[in-house]
PDB file of C-alpha atoms in Angstrom:
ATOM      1  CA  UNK A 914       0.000   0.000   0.000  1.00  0.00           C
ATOM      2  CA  UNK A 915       1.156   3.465  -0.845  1.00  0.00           C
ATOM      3  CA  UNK A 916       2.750   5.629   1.541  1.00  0.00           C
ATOM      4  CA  UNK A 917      -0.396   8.133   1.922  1.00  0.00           C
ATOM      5  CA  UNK A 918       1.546  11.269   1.462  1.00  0.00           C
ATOM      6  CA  UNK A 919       1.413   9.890  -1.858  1.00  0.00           C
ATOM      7  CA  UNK A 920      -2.404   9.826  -2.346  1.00  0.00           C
ATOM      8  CA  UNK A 921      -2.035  13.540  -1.484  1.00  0.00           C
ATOM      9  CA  UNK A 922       0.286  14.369  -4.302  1.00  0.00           C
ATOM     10  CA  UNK A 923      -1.593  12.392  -6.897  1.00  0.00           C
ATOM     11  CA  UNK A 924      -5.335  13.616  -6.561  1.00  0.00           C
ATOM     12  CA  UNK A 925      -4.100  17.218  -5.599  1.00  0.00           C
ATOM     13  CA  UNK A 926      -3.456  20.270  -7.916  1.00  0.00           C
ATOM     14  CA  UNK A 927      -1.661  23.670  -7.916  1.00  0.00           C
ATOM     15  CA  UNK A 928      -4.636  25.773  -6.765  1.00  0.00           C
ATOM     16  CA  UNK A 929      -4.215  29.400  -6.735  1.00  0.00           C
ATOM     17  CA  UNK A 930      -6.031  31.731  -4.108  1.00  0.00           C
ATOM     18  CA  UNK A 931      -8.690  33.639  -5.360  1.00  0.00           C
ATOM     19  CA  UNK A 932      -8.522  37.538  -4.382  1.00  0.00           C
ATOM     20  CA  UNK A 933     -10.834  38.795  -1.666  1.00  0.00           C
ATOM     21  CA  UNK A 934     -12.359  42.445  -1.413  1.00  0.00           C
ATOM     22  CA  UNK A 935     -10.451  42.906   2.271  1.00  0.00           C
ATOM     23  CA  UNK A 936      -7.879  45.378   2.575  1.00  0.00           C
ATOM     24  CA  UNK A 937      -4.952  44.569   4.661  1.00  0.00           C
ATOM     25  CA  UNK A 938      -4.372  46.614   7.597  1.00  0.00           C
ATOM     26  CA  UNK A 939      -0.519  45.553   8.673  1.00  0.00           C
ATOM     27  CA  UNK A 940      -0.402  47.204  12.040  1.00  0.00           C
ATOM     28  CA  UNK A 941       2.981  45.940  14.150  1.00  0.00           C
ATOM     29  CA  UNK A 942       2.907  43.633  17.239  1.00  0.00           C
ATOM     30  CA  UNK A 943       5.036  43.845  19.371  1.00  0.00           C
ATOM     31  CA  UNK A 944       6.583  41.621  21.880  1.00  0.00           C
ATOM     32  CA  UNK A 945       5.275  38.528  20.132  1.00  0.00           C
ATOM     33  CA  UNK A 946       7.195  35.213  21.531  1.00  0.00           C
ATOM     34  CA  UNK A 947       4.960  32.679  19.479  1.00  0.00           C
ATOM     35  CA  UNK A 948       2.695  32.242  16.297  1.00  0.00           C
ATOM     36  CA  UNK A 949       0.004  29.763  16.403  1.00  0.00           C
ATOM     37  CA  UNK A 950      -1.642  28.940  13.171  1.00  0.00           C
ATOM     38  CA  UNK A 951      -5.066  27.635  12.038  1.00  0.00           C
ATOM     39  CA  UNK A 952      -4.510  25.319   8.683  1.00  0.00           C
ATOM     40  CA  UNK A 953      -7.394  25.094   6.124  1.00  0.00           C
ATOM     41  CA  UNK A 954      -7.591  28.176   4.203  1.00  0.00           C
ATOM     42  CA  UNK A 955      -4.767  30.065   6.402  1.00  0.00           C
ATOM     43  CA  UNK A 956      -1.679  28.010   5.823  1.00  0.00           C
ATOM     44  CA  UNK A 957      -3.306  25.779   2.652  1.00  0.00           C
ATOM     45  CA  UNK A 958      -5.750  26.585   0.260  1.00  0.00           C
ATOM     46  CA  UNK A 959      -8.970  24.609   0.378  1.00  0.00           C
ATOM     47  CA  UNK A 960     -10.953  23.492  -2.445  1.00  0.00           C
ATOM     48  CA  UNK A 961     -14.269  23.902  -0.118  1.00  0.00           C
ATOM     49  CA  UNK A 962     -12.557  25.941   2.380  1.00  0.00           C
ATOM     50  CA  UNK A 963     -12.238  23.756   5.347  1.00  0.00           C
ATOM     51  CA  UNK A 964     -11.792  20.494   6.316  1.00  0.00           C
ATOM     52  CA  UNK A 965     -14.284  18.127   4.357  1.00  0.00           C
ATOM     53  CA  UNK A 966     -15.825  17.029   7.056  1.00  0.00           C
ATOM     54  CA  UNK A 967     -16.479  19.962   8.242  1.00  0.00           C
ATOM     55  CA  UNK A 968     -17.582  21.767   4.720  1.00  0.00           C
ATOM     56  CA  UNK A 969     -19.700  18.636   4.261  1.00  0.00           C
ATOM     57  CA  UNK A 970     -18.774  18.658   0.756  1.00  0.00           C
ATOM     58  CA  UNK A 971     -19.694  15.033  -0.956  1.00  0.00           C
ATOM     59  CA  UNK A 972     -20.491  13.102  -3.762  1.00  0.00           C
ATOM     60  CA  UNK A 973     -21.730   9.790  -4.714  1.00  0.00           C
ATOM     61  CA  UNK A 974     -18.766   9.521  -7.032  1.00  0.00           C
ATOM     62  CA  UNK A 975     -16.049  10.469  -4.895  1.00  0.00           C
ATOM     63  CA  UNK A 976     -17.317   7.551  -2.593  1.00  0.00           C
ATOM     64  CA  UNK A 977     -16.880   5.284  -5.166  1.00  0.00           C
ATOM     65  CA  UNK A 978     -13.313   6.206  -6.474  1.00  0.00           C
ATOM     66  CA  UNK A 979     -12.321   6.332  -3.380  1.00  0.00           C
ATOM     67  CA  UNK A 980     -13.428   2.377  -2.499  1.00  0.00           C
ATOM     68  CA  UNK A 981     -12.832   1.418  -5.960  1.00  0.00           C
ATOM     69  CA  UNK A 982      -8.857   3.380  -4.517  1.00  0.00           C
ATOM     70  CA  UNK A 983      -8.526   1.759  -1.317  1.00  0.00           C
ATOM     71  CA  UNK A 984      -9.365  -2.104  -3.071  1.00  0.00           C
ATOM     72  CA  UNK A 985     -12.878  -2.785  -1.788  1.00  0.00           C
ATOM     73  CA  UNK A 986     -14.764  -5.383  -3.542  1.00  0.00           C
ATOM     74  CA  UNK A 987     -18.507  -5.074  -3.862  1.00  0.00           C
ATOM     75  CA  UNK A 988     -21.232  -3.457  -5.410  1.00  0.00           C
ATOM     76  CA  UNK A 989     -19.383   0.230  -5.423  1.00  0.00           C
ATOM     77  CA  UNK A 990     -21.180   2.750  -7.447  1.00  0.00           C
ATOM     78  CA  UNK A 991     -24.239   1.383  -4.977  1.00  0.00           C
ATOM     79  CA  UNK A 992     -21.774   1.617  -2.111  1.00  0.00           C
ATOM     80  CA  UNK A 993     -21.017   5.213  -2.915  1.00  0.00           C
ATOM     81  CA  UNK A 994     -24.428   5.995  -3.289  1.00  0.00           C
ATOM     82  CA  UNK A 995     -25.491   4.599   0.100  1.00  0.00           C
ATOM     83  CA  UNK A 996     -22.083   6.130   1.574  1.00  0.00           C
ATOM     84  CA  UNK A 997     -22.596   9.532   1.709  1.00  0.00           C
ATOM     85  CA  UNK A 998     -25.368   9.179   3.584  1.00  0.00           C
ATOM     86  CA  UNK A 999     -23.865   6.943   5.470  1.00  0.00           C
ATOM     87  CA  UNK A1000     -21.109   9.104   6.172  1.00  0.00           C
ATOM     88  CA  UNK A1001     -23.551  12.475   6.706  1.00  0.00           C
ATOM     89  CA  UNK A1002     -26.126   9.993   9.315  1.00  0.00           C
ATOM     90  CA  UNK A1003     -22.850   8.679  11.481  1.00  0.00           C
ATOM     91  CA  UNK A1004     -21.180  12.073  11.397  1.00  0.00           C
ATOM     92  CA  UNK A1005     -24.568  13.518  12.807  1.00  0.00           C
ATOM     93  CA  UNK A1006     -25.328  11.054  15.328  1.00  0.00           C
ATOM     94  CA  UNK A1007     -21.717  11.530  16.809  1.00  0.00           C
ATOM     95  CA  UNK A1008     -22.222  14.839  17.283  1.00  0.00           C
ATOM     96  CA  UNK A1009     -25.446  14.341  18.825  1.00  0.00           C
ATOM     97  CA  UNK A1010     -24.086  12.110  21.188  1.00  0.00           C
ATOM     98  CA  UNK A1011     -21.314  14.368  22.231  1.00  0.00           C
ATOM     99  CA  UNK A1012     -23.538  17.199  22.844  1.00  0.00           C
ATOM    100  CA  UNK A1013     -25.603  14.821  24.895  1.00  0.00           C
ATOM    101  CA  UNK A1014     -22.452  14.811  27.182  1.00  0.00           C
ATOM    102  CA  UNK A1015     -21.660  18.456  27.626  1.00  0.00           C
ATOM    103  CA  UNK A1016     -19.521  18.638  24.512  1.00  0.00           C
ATOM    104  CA  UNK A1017     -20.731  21.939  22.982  1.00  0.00           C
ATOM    105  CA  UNK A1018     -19.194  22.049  19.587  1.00  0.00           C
ATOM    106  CA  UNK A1019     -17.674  18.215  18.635  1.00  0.00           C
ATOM    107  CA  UNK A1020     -15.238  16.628  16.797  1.00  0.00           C
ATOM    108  CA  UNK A1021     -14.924  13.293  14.878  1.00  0.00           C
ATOM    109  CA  UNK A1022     -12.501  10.875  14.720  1.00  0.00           C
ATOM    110  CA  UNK A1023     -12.979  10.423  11.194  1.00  0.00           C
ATOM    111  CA  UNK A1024     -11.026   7.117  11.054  1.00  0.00           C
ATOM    112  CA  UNK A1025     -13.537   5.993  13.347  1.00  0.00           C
ATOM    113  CA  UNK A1026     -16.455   7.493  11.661  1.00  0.00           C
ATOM    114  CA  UNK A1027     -15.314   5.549   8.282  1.00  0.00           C
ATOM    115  CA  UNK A1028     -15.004   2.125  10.271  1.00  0.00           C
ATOM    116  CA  UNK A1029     -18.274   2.372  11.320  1.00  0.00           C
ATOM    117  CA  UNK A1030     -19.876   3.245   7.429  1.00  0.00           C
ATOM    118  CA  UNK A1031     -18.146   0.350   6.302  1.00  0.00           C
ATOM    119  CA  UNK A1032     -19.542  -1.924   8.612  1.00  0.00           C
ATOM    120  CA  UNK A1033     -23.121  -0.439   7.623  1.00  0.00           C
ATOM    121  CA  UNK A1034     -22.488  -0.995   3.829  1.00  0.00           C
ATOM    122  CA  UNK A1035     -20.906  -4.448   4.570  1.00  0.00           C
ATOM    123  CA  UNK A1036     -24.933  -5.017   6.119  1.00  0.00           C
ATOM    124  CA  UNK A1037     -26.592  -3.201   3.316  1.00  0.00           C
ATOM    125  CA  UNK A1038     -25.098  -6.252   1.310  1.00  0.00           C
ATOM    126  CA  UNK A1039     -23.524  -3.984  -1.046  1.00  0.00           C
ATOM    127  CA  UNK A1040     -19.669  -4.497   0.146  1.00  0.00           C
ATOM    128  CA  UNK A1041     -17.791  -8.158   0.556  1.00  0.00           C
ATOM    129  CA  UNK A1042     -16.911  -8.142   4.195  1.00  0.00           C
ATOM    130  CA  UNK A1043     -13.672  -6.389   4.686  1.00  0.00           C
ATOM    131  CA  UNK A1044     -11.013  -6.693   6.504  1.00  0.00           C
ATOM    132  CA  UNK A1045     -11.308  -3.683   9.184  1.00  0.00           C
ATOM    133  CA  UNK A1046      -7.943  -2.964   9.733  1.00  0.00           C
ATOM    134  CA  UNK A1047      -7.288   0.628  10.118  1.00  0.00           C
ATOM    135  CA  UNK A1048      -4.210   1.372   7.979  1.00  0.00           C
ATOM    136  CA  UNK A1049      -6.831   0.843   4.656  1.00  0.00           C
ATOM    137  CA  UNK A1050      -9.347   2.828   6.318  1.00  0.00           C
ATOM    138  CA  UNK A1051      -7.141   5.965   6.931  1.00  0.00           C
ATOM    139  CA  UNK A1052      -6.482   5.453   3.210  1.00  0.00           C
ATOM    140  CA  UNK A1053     -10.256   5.331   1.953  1.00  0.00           C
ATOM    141  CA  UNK A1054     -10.650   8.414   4.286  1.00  0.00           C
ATOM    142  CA  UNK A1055      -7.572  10.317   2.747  1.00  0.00           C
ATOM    143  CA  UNK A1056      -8.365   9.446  -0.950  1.00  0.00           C
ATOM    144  CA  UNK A1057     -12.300  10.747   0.169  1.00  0.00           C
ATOM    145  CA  UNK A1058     -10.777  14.098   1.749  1.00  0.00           C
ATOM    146  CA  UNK A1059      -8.430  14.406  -1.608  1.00  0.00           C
ATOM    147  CA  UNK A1060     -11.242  14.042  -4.104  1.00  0.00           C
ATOM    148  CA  UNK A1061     -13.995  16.267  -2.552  1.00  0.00           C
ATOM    149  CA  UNK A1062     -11.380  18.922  -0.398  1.00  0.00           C
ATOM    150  CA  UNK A1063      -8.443  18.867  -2.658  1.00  0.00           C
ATOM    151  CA  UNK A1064      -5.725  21.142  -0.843  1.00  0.00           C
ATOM    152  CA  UNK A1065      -2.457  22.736  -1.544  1.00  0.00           C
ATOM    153  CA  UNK A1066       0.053  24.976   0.197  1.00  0.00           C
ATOM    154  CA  UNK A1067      -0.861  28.531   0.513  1.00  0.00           C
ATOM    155  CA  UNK A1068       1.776  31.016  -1.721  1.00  0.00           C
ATOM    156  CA  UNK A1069       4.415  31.867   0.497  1.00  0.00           C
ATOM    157  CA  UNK A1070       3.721  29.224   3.069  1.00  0.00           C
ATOM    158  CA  UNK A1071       7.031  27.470   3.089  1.00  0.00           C
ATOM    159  CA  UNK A1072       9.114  30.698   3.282  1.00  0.00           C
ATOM    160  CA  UNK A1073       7.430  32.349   5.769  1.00  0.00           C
ATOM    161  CA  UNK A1074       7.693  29.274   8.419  1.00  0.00           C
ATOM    162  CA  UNK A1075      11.589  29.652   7.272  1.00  0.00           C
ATOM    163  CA  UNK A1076      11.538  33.048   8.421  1.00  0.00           C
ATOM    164  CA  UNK A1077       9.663  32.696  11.621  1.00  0.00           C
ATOM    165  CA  UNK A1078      12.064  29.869  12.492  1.00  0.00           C
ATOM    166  CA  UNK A1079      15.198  31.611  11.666  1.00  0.00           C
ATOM    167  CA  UNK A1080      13.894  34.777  13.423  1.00  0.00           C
ATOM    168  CA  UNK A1081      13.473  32.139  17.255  1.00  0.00           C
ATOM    169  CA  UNK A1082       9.658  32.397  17.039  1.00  0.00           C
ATOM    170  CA  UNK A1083       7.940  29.519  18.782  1.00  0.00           C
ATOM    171  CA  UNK A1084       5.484  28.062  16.046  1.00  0.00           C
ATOM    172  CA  UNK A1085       2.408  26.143  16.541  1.00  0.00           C
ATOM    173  CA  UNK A1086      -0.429  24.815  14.943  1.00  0.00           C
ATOM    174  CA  UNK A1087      -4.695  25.399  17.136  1.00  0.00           C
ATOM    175  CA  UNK A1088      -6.864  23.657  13.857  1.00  0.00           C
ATOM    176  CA  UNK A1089     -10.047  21.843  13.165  1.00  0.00           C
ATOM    177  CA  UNK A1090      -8.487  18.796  11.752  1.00  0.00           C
ATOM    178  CA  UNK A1091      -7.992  15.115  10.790  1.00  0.00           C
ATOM    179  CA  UNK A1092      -5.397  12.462  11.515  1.00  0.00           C
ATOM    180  CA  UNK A1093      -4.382  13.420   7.435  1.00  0.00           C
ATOM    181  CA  UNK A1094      -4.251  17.760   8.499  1.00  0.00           C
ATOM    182  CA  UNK A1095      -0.183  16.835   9.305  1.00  0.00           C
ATOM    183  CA  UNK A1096       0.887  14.567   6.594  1.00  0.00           C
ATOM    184  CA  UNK A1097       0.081  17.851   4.293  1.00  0.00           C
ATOM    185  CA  UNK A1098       3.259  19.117   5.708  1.00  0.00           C
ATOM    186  CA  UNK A1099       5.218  16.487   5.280  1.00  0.00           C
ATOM    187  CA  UNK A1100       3.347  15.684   1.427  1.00  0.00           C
ATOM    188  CA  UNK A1101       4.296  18.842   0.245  1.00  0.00           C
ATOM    189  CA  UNK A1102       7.312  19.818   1.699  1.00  0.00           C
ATOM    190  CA  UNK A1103       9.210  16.940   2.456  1.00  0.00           C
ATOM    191  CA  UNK A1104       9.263  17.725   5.972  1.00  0.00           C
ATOM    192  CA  UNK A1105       8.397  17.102   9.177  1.00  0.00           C
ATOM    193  CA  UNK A1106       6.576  19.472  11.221  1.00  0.00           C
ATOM    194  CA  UNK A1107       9.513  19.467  13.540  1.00  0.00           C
ATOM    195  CA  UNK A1108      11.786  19.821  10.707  1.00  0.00           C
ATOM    196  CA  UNK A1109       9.948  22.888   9.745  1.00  0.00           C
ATOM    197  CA  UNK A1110       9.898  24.854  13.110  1.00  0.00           C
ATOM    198  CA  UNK A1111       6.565  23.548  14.558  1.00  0.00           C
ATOM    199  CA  UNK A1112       7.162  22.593  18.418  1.00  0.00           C
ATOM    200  CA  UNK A1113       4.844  19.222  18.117  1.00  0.00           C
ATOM    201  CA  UNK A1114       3.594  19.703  21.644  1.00  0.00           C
ATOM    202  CA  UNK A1115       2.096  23.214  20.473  1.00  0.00           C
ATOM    203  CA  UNK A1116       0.215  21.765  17.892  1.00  0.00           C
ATOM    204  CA  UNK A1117      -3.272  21.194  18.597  1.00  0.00           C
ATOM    205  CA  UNK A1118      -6.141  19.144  16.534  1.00  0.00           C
ATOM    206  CA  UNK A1119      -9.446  18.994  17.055  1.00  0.00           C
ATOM    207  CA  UNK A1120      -9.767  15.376  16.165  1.00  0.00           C
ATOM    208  CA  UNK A1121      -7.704  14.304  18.848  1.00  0.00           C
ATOM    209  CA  UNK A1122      -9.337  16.414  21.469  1.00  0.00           C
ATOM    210  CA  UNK A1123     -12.214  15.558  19.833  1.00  0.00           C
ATOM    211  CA  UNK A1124     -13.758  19.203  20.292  1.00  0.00           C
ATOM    212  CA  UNK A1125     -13.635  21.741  17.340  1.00  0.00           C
ATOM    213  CA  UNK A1126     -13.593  25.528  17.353  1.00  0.00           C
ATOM    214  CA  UNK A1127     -15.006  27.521  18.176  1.00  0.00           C
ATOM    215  CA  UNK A1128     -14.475  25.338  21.690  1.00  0.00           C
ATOM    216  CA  UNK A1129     -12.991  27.650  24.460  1.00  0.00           C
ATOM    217  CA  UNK A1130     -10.928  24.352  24.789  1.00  0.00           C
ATOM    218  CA  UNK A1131      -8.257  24.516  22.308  1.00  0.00           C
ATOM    219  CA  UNK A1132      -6.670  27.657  23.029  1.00  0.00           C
ATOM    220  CA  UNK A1133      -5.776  26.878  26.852  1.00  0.00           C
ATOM    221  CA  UNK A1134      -4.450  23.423  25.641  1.00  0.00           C
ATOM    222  CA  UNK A1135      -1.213  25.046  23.573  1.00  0.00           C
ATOM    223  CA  UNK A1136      -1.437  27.355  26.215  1.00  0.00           C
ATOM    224  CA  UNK A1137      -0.445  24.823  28.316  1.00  0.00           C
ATOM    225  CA  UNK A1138       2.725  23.569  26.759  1.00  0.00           C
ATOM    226  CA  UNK A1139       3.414  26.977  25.504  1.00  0.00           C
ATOM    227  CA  UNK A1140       4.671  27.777  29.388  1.00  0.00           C
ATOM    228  CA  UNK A1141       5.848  24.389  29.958  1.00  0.00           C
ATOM    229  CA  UNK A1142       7.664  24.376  26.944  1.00  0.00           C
ATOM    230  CA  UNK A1143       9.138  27.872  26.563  1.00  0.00           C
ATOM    231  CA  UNK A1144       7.840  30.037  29.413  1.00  0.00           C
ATOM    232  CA  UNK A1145       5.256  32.363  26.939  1.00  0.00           C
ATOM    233  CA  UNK A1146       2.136  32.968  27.498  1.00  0.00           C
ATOM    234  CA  UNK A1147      -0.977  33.579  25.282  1.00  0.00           C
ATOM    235  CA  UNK A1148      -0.496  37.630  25.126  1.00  0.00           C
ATOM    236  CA  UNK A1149       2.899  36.853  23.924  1.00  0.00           C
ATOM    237  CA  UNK A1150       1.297  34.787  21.075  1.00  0.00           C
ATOM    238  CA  UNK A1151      -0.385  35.546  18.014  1.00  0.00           C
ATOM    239  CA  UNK A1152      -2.906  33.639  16.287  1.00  0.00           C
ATOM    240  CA  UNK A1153      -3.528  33.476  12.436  1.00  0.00           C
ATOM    241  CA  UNK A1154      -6.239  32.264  10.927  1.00  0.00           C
ATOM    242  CA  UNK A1155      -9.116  32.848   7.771  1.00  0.00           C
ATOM    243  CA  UNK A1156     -12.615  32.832   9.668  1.00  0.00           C
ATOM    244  CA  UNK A1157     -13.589  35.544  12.516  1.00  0.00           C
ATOM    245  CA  UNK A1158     -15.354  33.142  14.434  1.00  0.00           C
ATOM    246  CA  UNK A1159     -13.397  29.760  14.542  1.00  0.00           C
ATOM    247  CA  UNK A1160     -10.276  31.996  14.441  1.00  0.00           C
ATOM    248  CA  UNK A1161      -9.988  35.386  15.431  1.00  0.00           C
ATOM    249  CA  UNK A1162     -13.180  35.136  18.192  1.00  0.00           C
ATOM    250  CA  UNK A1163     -11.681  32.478  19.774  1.00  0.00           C
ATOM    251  CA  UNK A1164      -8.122  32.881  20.140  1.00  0.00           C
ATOM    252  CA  UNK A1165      -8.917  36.657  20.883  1.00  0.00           C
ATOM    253  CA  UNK A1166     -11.371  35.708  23.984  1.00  0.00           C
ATOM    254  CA  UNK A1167      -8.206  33.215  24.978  1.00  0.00           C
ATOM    255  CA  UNK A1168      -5.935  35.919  25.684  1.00  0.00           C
ATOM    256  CA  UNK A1169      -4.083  35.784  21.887  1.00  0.00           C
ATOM    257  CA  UNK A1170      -3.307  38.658  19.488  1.00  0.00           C
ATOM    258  CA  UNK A1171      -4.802  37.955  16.309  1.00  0.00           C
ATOM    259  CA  UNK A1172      -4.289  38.365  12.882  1.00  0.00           C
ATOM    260  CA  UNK A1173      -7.127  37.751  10.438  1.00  0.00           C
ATOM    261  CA  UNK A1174      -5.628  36.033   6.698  1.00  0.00           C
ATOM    262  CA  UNK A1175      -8.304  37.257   4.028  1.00  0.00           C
ATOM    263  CA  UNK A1176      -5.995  35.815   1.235  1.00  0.00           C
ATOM    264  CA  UNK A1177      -8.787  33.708   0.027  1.00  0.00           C
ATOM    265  CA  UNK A1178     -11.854  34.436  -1.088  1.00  0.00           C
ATOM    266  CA  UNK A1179     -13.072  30.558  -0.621  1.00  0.00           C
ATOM    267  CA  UNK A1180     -12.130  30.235   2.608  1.00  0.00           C
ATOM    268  CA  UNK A1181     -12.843  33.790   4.551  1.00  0.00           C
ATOM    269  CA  UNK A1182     -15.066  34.079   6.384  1.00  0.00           C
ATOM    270  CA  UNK A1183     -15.964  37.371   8.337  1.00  0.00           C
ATOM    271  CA  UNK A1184     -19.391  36.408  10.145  1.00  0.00           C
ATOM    272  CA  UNK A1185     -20.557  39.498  10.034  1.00  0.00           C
ATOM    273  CA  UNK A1186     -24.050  38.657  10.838  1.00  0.00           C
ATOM    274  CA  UNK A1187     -22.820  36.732  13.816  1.00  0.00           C
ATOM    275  CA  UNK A1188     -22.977  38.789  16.951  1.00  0.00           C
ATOM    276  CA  UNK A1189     -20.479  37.335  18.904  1.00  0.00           C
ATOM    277  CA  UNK A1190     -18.278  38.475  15.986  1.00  0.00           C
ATOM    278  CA  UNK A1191     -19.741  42.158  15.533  1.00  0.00           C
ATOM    279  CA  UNK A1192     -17.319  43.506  18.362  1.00  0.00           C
ATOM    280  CA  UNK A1193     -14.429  41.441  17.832  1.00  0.00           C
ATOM    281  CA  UNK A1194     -11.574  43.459  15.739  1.00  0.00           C
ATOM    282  CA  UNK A1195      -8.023  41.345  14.531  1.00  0.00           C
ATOM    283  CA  UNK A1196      -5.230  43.000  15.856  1.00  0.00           C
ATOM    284  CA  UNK A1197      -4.031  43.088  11.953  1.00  0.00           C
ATOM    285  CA  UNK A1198      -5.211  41.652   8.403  1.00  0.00           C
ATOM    286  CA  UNK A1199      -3.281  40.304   6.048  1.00  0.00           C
ATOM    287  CA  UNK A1200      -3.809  39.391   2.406  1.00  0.00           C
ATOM    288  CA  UNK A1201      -0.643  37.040   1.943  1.00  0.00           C
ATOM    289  CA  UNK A1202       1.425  34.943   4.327  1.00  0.00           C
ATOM    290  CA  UNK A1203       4.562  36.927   3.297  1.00  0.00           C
ATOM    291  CA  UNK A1204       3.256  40.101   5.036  1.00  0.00           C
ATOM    292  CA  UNK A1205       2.886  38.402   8.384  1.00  0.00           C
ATOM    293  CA  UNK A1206       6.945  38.166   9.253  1.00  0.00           C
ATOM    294  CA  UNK A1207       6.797  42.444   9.356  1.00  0.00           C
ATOM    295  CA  UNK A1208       4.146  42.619  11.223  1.00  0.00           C
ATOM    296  CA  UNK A1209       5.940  41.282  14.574  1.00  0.00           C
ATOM    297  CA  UNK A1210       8.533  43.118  15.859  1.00  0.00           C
TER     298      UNK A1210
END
């Protein structure tokens, strides 16, 4: 079985980012000890801009290629038109259940979630009983994500983790995510996240907290190993990221300095009509990733 970096490179395409109507307002921080980064639509563009799961973005075909990819055996145009429901029904009854324990906004395990919709299509009669071993479920799930969120890095992405690196920044990564959100990294640049200045520990996914933003969760967790780690705290940090709720709301309430990325026109998102939104203000706006290194002094 492929590597499944690999599956990344060979159903994703140079994308370009398509120009918003935001002005950038590149007003200096100072004393900034880390940058924390959201990763769909800030540090990679994203063909429905978001995660798939969360831009519940799907078609019958993609579920198809994507068994027909991963080597089931069955009945799999029926399969894919029976899985996206699938998917969509287990995807909503997690999140019922975890708001049924106090979880306000939930995250899947999407590994987990695909497990369980190929069981269900096994019973439907329309798949030959798998195997259910999880290495070629993460790969149905990643060839899924490719086809209906195809991703690729941001313009300037690469250089401007150089920079922030080279400059002693602490780097770290608050993001509504999968188990596949860090093999982009390492797809694309040939790199671990280590490798590229990202402090592992700092690097928090919603997936395995299994809580998504706009939770009041995430923040305090890289706040956590941000002072064990380095001795900064939140006001010494500033967040980056392309939505004013999931992003700038959130890590602003947390005690961050924020800086809103309007770079791309499919993945901004200002909220305006949301009121927990209409007082919030980003410390700065960009409109490329290459403006972000002057802004902190």
């Amino acid at each position: 079985m492929k590597p499944l970096e690999h599956i990344v490179h060979d159903l994703c395409r140079p994308m370009s980012p398509l120009p918003t109507d935001t002005a950038a307002r590149l007003d200096h921080l100072p004393a900034v000890k880390a940058v924390l980064f959201d990763v769909y639509g800030t540090l990679f563009i994203s063909g429905s801009g978001d995660v798939g799961t969360a831009a519940a973005t799907d078609t019958a075909e993609a579920m198809t290629q994507a068994l027909e990819a991963a080597h089931y055996k069955g009945d799999l145009k029926k399969a894919g038109e029976l899985g996206k429901d699938r998917l969509k029904a287990e995807v909503l009854e997690w999140h019922t259940a975890s708001r049924a324990a106090g979880i306000e906004f939930p995250e899947v395990d999407i590994a987990r979630i695909w497990k369980k919709v190929i069981v269900r299509l096994r019973k439907d009669g329309v798949l030959k009983p798998p195997r259910l071993d999880i290495e070629p479920i993460r790969k149905l799930a990643l060839e899924y994500e490719c086809l209906v969120n195809p991703v690729w890095p941001m313009p300037d992405c690469l250089e401007t983790l150089h920079t922030l690196k080279e400059r002693g920044l602490v780097i770290g990564i608050v993001s509504n995510a999968q188990f596949y959100t860090p093999l982009l990294f390492s797809a694309f640049f040939e790199q671990t996240l280590a490798d590229l200045g990202f402090d592992t520990d700092c690097c928090i996914w919603s997936y395995k907290e299994l809580k998504a933003k706009p939770s009041a969760d995430l923040f305090p967790r890289a706040e956590k190993y941000l002072k064990r780690n380095h001795g900064i705290k939140l006001s010494e940090t500033v967040y980056v990221g392309n939505d004013m709720l999931n992003d700038i709301y959130c890590a602003s309430r947390a005690g961050c300095k924020t800086v809103l990325f309007a770079g791309d026109r499919r993945s901004l998102r200002l909220r305006e009509s949301d009121e927990r939104c209409m007082d919030i203000n980003p410390d700065a706006i960009i409109t490329s990733l290459d403006q972000l290194s002057d802004l902190i002094q």
